[in-house]
Amino acid sequence: MDDLEPPLTDSPPTDRPSPVRDAFLVALGERVRAQRARRGMTRRALSVASDVSERHLANLELGVGNASVLVLKQVARALGCQIAELLGDETATSPEWLLIRDLLRGRSEDELRRSRLALTELFGQAGQPEARAQRIALIGLRGAGKSTLGKMLAEALGVPFVELNQEIERVAGCGLPEIHNLLGAAAYRRYERRALEEPIQLYPDAVIATPGGVVSDPANYNLLLGHCTTVWLQASPQEHMSRVIAQGDLRPMAGNKEAMEDLQRILTERAAFYAKADLSLSTQGKPLEQSFAELRQLITGLPAR
């Protein structure tokens, strides 16, 4: 074992002082944990997908992982470059990438949003505003009411309703568990992309209920934002959990004592991405009829259908 690498234990031995956690490794661990939460993955799922032990992942997320990464930080500092450039990050592969990245560094969220929208239009990734208004996409975590409210809205507007999870299964030819367990996350995102492209091409107007994790893939989320009016349906973590269980799905609690903590972390990490939606509606503590009435009112300001 590398002398710089701490022992893979859940806690430091009691006969030696706790290791001093380097701020860089702590930040690295936080980013790993944030990425995991954003994708809705438990540490066990990440362990299986990456073939890295849960204990090692726990140490990495705690900031006591592979200390040899510090060597990269030292080299990057000596070279006067970002560590991403040593790690082969895409934004370091050409002079243009580097120049664009420098232009965007330090910009506010609003400036970055306007830059993204300008690039989306420049490269033809966005639909016409009138077309976007005709296609409503509901986003948010499971249990927010996307399917129920989406069906009601589609019926009231007289337009097709698309349950994207069902479309993904149709395109893949198997269920979601099989896609995730047998084919992996990359395959799922490919099927999600195809399932999303079809209603955009087929229906000039529709209501689309999306999977909670659609915001985790930038390419798919950009496609959704560019061609649909997006509405973020919000609820409390407790309501998300109780609604899913009320539907007869006990998987969120099965064998997971930290289910609520995991759910809260997922919601926290995805919130900034959900917030990119055009509109938002809280369904927290409201009866279905009230939520639907507010959703109808929310979209009345859109161009006439």
Short mmCIF file of C-alpha atoms in Angstrom, two decimals:
data_model
loop_
_atom_site.label_atom_id
_atom_site.label_comp_id
_atom_site.label_asym_id
_atom_site.label_seq_id
_atom_site.Cartn_x
_atom_site.Cartn_y
_atom_site.Cartn_z
CA MET A 1 0.00 0.00 0.00
CA ASP A 2 1.17 3.51 -0.85
CA ASP A 3 2.61 5.17 2.26
CA LEU A 4 0.54 8.25 1.47
CA GLU A 5 -2.73 6.31 1.42
CA PRO A 6 -4.58 6.00 4.77
CA PRO A 7 -5.80 2.58 5.90
CA LEU A 8 -9.26 1.74 4.58
CA THR A 9 -11.06 1.75 7.89
CA ASP A 10 -14.35 3.28 8.91
CA SER A 11 -12.62 5.23 11.67
CA PRO A 12 -9.01 5.86 12.63
CA PRO A 13 -7.39 3.48 15.12
CA THR A 14 -7.91 4.56 18.70
CA ASP A 15 -4.19 4.34 19.50
CA ARG A 16 -3.20 7.06 17.05
CA PRO A 17 -4.48 10.60 16.51
CA SER A 18 -7.08 11.29 13.86
CA PRO A 19 -5.45 12.22 10.54
CA VAL A 20 -5.47 15.88 9.60
CA ARG A 21 -7.79 16.23 6.65
CA ASP A 22 -6.40 18.31 3.81
CA ALA A 23 -8.89 20.94 2.62
CA PHE A 24 -8.39 19.88 -1.00
CA LEU A 25 -9.26 16.24 -0.24
CA VAL A 26 -12.26 17.35 1.81
CA ALA A 27 -13.53 19.41 -1.16
CA LEU A 28 -12.86 16.48 -3.50
CA GLY A 29 -14.90 14.21 -1.25
CA GLU A 30 -17.74 16.72 -1.15
CA ARG A 31 -17.81 16.89 -4.96
CA VAL A 32 -17.92 13.10 -5.21
CA ARG A 33 -20.78 12.98 -2.70
CA ALA A 34 -22.61 15.79 -4.52
CA GLN A 35 -22.30 14.04 -7.89
CA ARG A 36 -23.53 10.81 -6.34
CA ALA A 37 -26.53 12.53 -4.78
CA ARG A 38 -27.34 14.39 -7.99
CA ARG A 39 -27.60 11.07 -9.79
CA GLY A 40 -29.66 9.52 -7.03
CA MET A 41 -27.09 6.79 -6.35
CA THR A 42 -26.48 5.18 -2.99
CA ARG A 43 -22.89 4.53 -2.00
CA ARG A 44 -23.53 0.83 -2.50
CA ALA A 45 -24.72 1.43 -6.07
CA LEU A 46 -21.68 3.54 -6.80
CA SER A 47 -19.47 0.84 -5.33
CA VAL A 48 -20.94 -1.76 -7.65
CA ALA A 49 -20.79 0.50 -10.70
CA SER A 50 -17.21 1.61 -10.07
CA ASP A 51 -15.84 -1.63 -8.60
CA VAL A 52 -14.52 0.35 -5.65
CA SER A 53 -15.23 -0.82 -2.12
CA GLU A 54 -17.82 1.04 -0.07
CA ARG A 55 -15.22 1.55 2.64
CA HIS A 56 -12.84 3.19 0.18
CA LEU A 57 -15.64 5.39 -1.15
CA ALA A 58 -16.58 6.37 2.39
CA ASN A 59 -12.99 7.43 3.09
CA LEU A 60 -12.87 9.36 -0.17
CA GLU A 61 -16.08 11.23 0.65
CA LEU A 62 -14.81 11.96 4.16
CA GLY A 63 -11.70 13.58 2.72
CA VAL A 64 -9.27 10.88 3.85
CA GLY A 65 -9.06 9.07 0.51
CA ASN A 66 -6.12 8.58 -1.81
CA ALA A 67 -3.71 11.26 -0.64
CA SER A 68 -1.57 10.81 -3.77
CA VAL A 69 -4.02 13.24 -5.41
CA LEU A 70 -2.14 15.88 -3.45
CA VAL A 71 0.79 15.25 -5.75
CA LEU A 72 -1.38 16.35 -8.69
CA LYS A 73 -2.32 19.49 -6.83
CA GLN A 74 1.32 20.30 -6.20
CA VAL A 75 2.26 19.69 -9.84
CA ALA A 76 -0.65 21.80 -11.09
CA ARG A 77 0.35 24.63 -8.76
CA ALA A 78 3.92 24.44 -9.96
CA LEU A 79 2.80 24.55 -13.60
CA GLY A 80 0.40 27.41 -12.95
CA CYS A 81 -2.57 25.51 -14.38
CA GLN A 82 -5.83 24.06 -13.19
CA ILE A 83 -5.71 20.48 -11.92
CA ALA A 84 -8.45 19.66 -14.45
CA GLU A 85 -5.88 20.18 -17.18
CA LEU A 86 -3.73 17.40 -15.71
CA LEU A 87 -6.74 15.13 -15.38
CA GLY A 88 -7.64 15.43 -19.06
CA ASP A 89 -10.73 17.55 -18.59
CA GLU A 90 -12.50 18.33 -21.88
CA THR A 91 -12.23 22.07 -21.32
CA ALA A 92 -8.44 21.80 -21.50
CA THR A 93 -8.21 20.01 -24.85
CA SER A 94 -7.87 23.04 -27.14
CA PRO A 95 -6.96 26.75 -27.04
CA GLU A 96 -10.57 27.70 -27.83
CA TRP A 97 -11.88 25.68 -24.89
CA LEU A 98 -9.39 27.40 -22.61
CA LEU A 99 -10.33 30.86 -23.90
CA ILE A 100 -14.06 30.18 -23.56
CA ARG A 101 -13.57 28.77 -20.07
CA ASP A 102 -11.64 31.89 -19.04
CA LEU A 103 -14.43 34.12 -20.36
CA LEU A 104 -16.98 32.26 -18.23
CA ARG A 105 -14.92 31.97 -15.07
CA GLY A 106 -16.23 34.14 -12.25
CA ARG A 107 -19.47 35.07 -14.01
CA SER A 108 -22.71 35.31 -12.08
CA GLU A 109 -25.44 32.69 -12.40
CA ASP A 110 -27.53 35.09 -14.48
CA GLU A 111 -24.63 35.79 -16.85
CA LEU A 112 -23.96 32.07 -17.22
CA ARG A 113 -27.64 31.43 -17.92
CA ARG A 114 -27.70 34.08 -20.65
CA SER A 115 -24.52 32.62 -22.13
CA ARG A 116 -26.06 29.14 -22.17
CA LEU A 117 -29.22 30.40 -23.87
CA ALA A 118 -27.18 32.29 -26.48
CA LEU A 119 -25.11 29.18 -27.24
CA THR A 120 -28.26 27.07 -27.42
CA GLU A 121 -29.70 29.36 -30.07
CA LEU A 122 -26.36 29.69 -31.88
CA PHE A 123 -26.08 25.94 -32.36
CA GLY A 124 -29.74 25.39 -33.20
CA GLN A 125 -30.49 23.44 -30.05
CA ALA A 126 -33.55 25.47 -29.09
CA GLY A 127 -37.04 25.41 -30.56
CA GLN A 128 -39.00 28.53 -31.43
CA PRO A 129 -40.54 30.25 -28.39
CA GLU A 130 -44.05 29.53 -29.66
CA ALA A 131 -43.22 25.86 -30.11
CA ARG A 132 -41.67 25.63 -26.64
CA ALA A 133 -44.83 27.08 -25.15
CA GLN A 134 -46.96 24.37 -26.74
CA ARG A 135 -45.00 21.55 -25.11
CA ILE A 136 -45.12 21.37 -21.28
CA ALA A 137 -42.57 19.23 -19.40
CA LEU A 138 -42.99 18.56 -15.69
CA ILE A 139 -39.78 17.99 -13.72
CA GLY A 140 -39.01 17.18 -10.09
CA LEU A 141 -38.43 14.27 -7.75
CA ARG A 142 -40.70 11.22 -7.64
CA GLY A 143 -43.83 11.94 -5.66
CA ALA A 144 -44.11 15.59 -6.70
CA GLY A 145 -47.23 14.81 -8.76
CA LYS A 146 -45.77 14.81 -12.29
CA SER A 147 -47.72 11.81 -13.57
CA THR A 148 -51.03 12.61 -11.89
CA LEU A 149 -51.03 16.32 -12.65
CA GLY A 150 -49.56 15.70 -16.09
CA LYS A 151 -52.41 13.41 -17.11
CA MET A 152 -54.97 15.87 -15.81
CA LEU A 153 -53.33 18.77 -17.63
CA ALA A 154 -53.05 16.88 -20.92
CA GLU A 155 -56.72 15.89 -20.74
CA ALA A 156 -57.79 19.45 -19.98
CA LEU A 157 -55.72 20.83 -22.86
CA GLY A 158 -56.67 18.04 -25.25
CA VAL A 159 -53.07 17.15 -26.04
CA PRO A 160 -51.06 13.89 -25.81
CA PHE A 161 -49.61 12.87 -22.46
CA VAL A 162 -46.14 11.28 -22.48
CA GLU A 163 -44.83 9.37 -19.46
CA LEU A 164 -41.12 9.40 -20.27
CA ASN A 165 -40.31 6.43 -18.02
CA GLN A 166 -42.69 4.27 -20.06
CA GLU A 167 -41.16 5.54 -23.28
CA ILE A 168 -37.67 4.66 -22.03
CA GLU A 169 -38.82 1.10 -21.30
CA ARG A 170 -40.43 0.87 -24.74
CA VAL A 171 -37.29 2.06 -26.50
CA ALA A 172 -35.05 -0.23 -24.45
CA GLY A 173 -37.34 -3.25 -24.67
CA CYS A 174 -37.04 -3.94 -20.94
CA GLY A 175 -37.92 -2.45 -17.55
CA LEU A 176 -36.04 0.33 -15.78
CA PRO A 177 -34.49 -2.02 -13.16
CA GLU A 178 -33.06 -4.19 -15.94
CA ILE A 179 -31.65 -1.16 -17.73
CA HIS A 180 -29.91 0.09 -14.59
CA ASN A 181 -28.75 -3.28 -13.27
CA LEU A 182 -27.75 -4.98 -16.52
CA LEU A 183 -26.93 -2.23 -18.98
CA GLY A 184 -25.71 0.59 -16.75
CA ALA A 185 -26.14 4.34 -16.42
CA ALA A 186 -24.66 5.21 -19.82
CA ALA A 187 -27.15 2.98 -21.63
CA TYR A 188 -30.01 4.44 -19.60
CA ARG A 189 -29.07 7.97 -20.64
CA ARG A 190 -28.96 6.92 -24.31
CA TYR A 191 -32.46 5.44 -24.06
CA GLU A 192 -33.64 8.50 -22.17
CA ARG A 193 -32.32 10.70 -24.98
CA ARG A 194 -34.13 8.69 -27.67
CA ALA A 195 -37.33 8.60 -25.62
CA LEU A 196 -37.19 12.38 -25.22
CA GLU A 197 -36.39 13.13 -28.85
CA GLU A 198 -39.42 11.23 -30.16
CA PRO A 199 -42.23 13.28 -28.56
CA ILE A 200 -40.38 16.48 -29.42
CA GLN A 201 -40.34 15.42 -33.07
CA LEU A 202 -43.82 13.86 -33.14
CA TYR A 203 -45.97 16.22 -31.09
CA PRO A 204 -46.18 19.98 -31.68
CA ASP A 205 -47.99 20.14 -28.34
CA ALA A 206 -47.93 17.69 -25.45
CA VAL A 207 -47.49 17.29 -21.71
CA ILE A 208 -44.42 15.29 -20.71
CA ALA A 209 -43.77 13.80 -17.26
CA THR A 210 -40.02 13.33 -16.90
CA PRO A 211 -37.92 11.09 -14.63
CA GLY A 212 -36.57 12.81 -11.54
CA GLY A 213 -32.98 12.33 -12.68
CA VAL A 214 -33.35 13.92 -16.13
CA VAL A 215 -31.51 16.97 -14.77
CA SER A 216 -28.45 14.82 -14.06
CA ASP A 217 -27.53 14.55 -17.73
CA PRO A 218 -26.61 17.98 -19.17
CA ALA A 219 -27.25 16.96 -22.80
CA ASN A 220 -30.72 15.58 -22.12
CA TYR A 221 -31.63 18.46 -19.83
CA ASN A 222 -30.47 21.00 -22.43
CA LEU A 223 -32.70 19.27 -24.99
CA LEU A 224 -35.66 19.47 -22.61
CA LEU A 225 -35.05 23.13 -21.74
CA GLY A 226 -34.60 24.05 -25.38
CA HIS A 227 -37.81 22.47 -26.68
CA CYS A 228 -40.27 22.54 -23.78
CA THR A 229 -41.69 24.92 -21.25
CA THR A 230 -40.50 23.29 -18.05
CA VAL A 231 -42.37 23.36 -14.74
CA TRP A 232 -40.66 22.27 -11.53
CA LEU A 233 -43.16 20.58 -9.20
CA GLN A 234 -41.92 20.88 -5.63
CA ALA A 235 -42.80 19.15 -2.37
CA SER A 236 -41.11 18.47 0.94
CA PRO A 237 -38.84 15.41 1.26
CA GLN A 238 -41.38 13.87 3.64
CA GLU A 239 -44.18 14.28 1.10
CA HIS A 240 -42.05 12.89 -1.71
CA MET A 241 -41.40 9.79 0.37
CA SER A 242 -44.94 9.31 1.66
CA ARG A 243 -46.51 9.73 -1.78
CA VAL A 244 -44.24 7.14 -3.37
CA ILE A 245 -44.94 4.67 -0.55
CA ALA A 246 -48.68 5.40 -0.80
CA GLN A 247 -48.49 4.33 -4.43
CA GLY A 248 -47.33 0.93 -3.19
CA ASP A 249 -43.63 1.36 -3.94
CA LEU A 250 -41.69 0.40 -0.82
CA ARG A 251 -38.28 0.41 -2.51
CA PRO A 252 -37.21 3.78 -1.06
CA MET A 253 -37.25 2.25 2.45
CA ALA A 254 -36.17 -1.30 1.64
CA GLY A 255 -32.90 -2.12 3.36
CA ASN A 256 -32.00 1.54 3.69
CA LYS A 257 -32.16 3.06 7.16
CA GLU A 258 -30.89 6.37 5.82
CA ALA A 259 -33.54 6.62 3.09
CA MET A 260 -34.87 9.99 4.20
CA GLU A 261 -31.39 11.43 4.60
CA ASP A 262 -30.49 10.20 1.11
CA LEU A 263 -33.66 11.72 -0.31
CA GLN A 264 -32.97 15.08 1.32
CA ARG A 265 -29.43 15.07 -0.05
CA ILE A 266 -30.66 14.21 -3.56
CA LEU A 267 -33.19 17.04 -3.42
CA THR A 268 -30.55 19.48 -2.17
CA GLU A 269 -28.07 18.59 -4.90
CA ARG A 270 -30.64 18.68 -7.69
CA ALA A 271 -32.45 21.82 -6.57
CA ALA A 272 -30.13 24.19 -8.45
CA PHE A 273 -30.77 22.24 -11.66
CA TYR A 274 -34.52 22.00 -11.16
CA ALA A 275 -34.48 25.76 -10.59
CA LYS A 276 -33.48 26.26 -14.24
CA ALA A 277 -37.08 25.44 -15.16
CA ASP A 278 -39.19 28.18 -16.70
CA LEU A 279 -41.83 27.93 -13.98
CA SER A 280 -42.20 26.33 -10.56
CA LEU A 281 -45.14 25.18 -8.47
CA SER A 282 -45.20 23.90 -4.92
CA THR A 283 -47.61 21.04 -4.29
CA GLN A 284 -46.60 20.83 -0.63
CA GLY A 285 -49.54 20.38 1.72
CA LYS A 286 -52.11 20.99 -1.02
CA PRO A 287 -54.97 18.77 -2.17
CA LEU A 288 -54.76 17.53 -5.74
CA GLU A 289 -57.53 19.82 -6.98
CA GLN A 290 -55.77 22.92 -5.66
CA SER A 291 -52.43 21.93 -7.19
CA PHE A 292 -54.09 21.32 -10.54
CA ALA A 293 -55.93 24.65 -10.47
CA GLU A 294 -52.66 26.45 -9.69
CA LEU A 295 -50.87 24.59 -12.47
CA ARG A 296 -53.57 25.63 -14.97
CA GLN A 297 -53.27 29.22 -13.78
CA LEU A 298 -49.48 29.08 -14.03
CA ILE A 299 -49.51 28.25 -17.73
CA THR A 300 -52.27 30.67 -18.73
CA GLY A 301 -49.66 33.31 -19.46
CA LEU A 302 -48.10 31.20 -22.18
CA PRO A 303 -48.90 31.90 -25.87
CA ALA A 304 -52.35 30.72 -26.94
CA ARG A 305 -52.54 27.03 -27.74
#
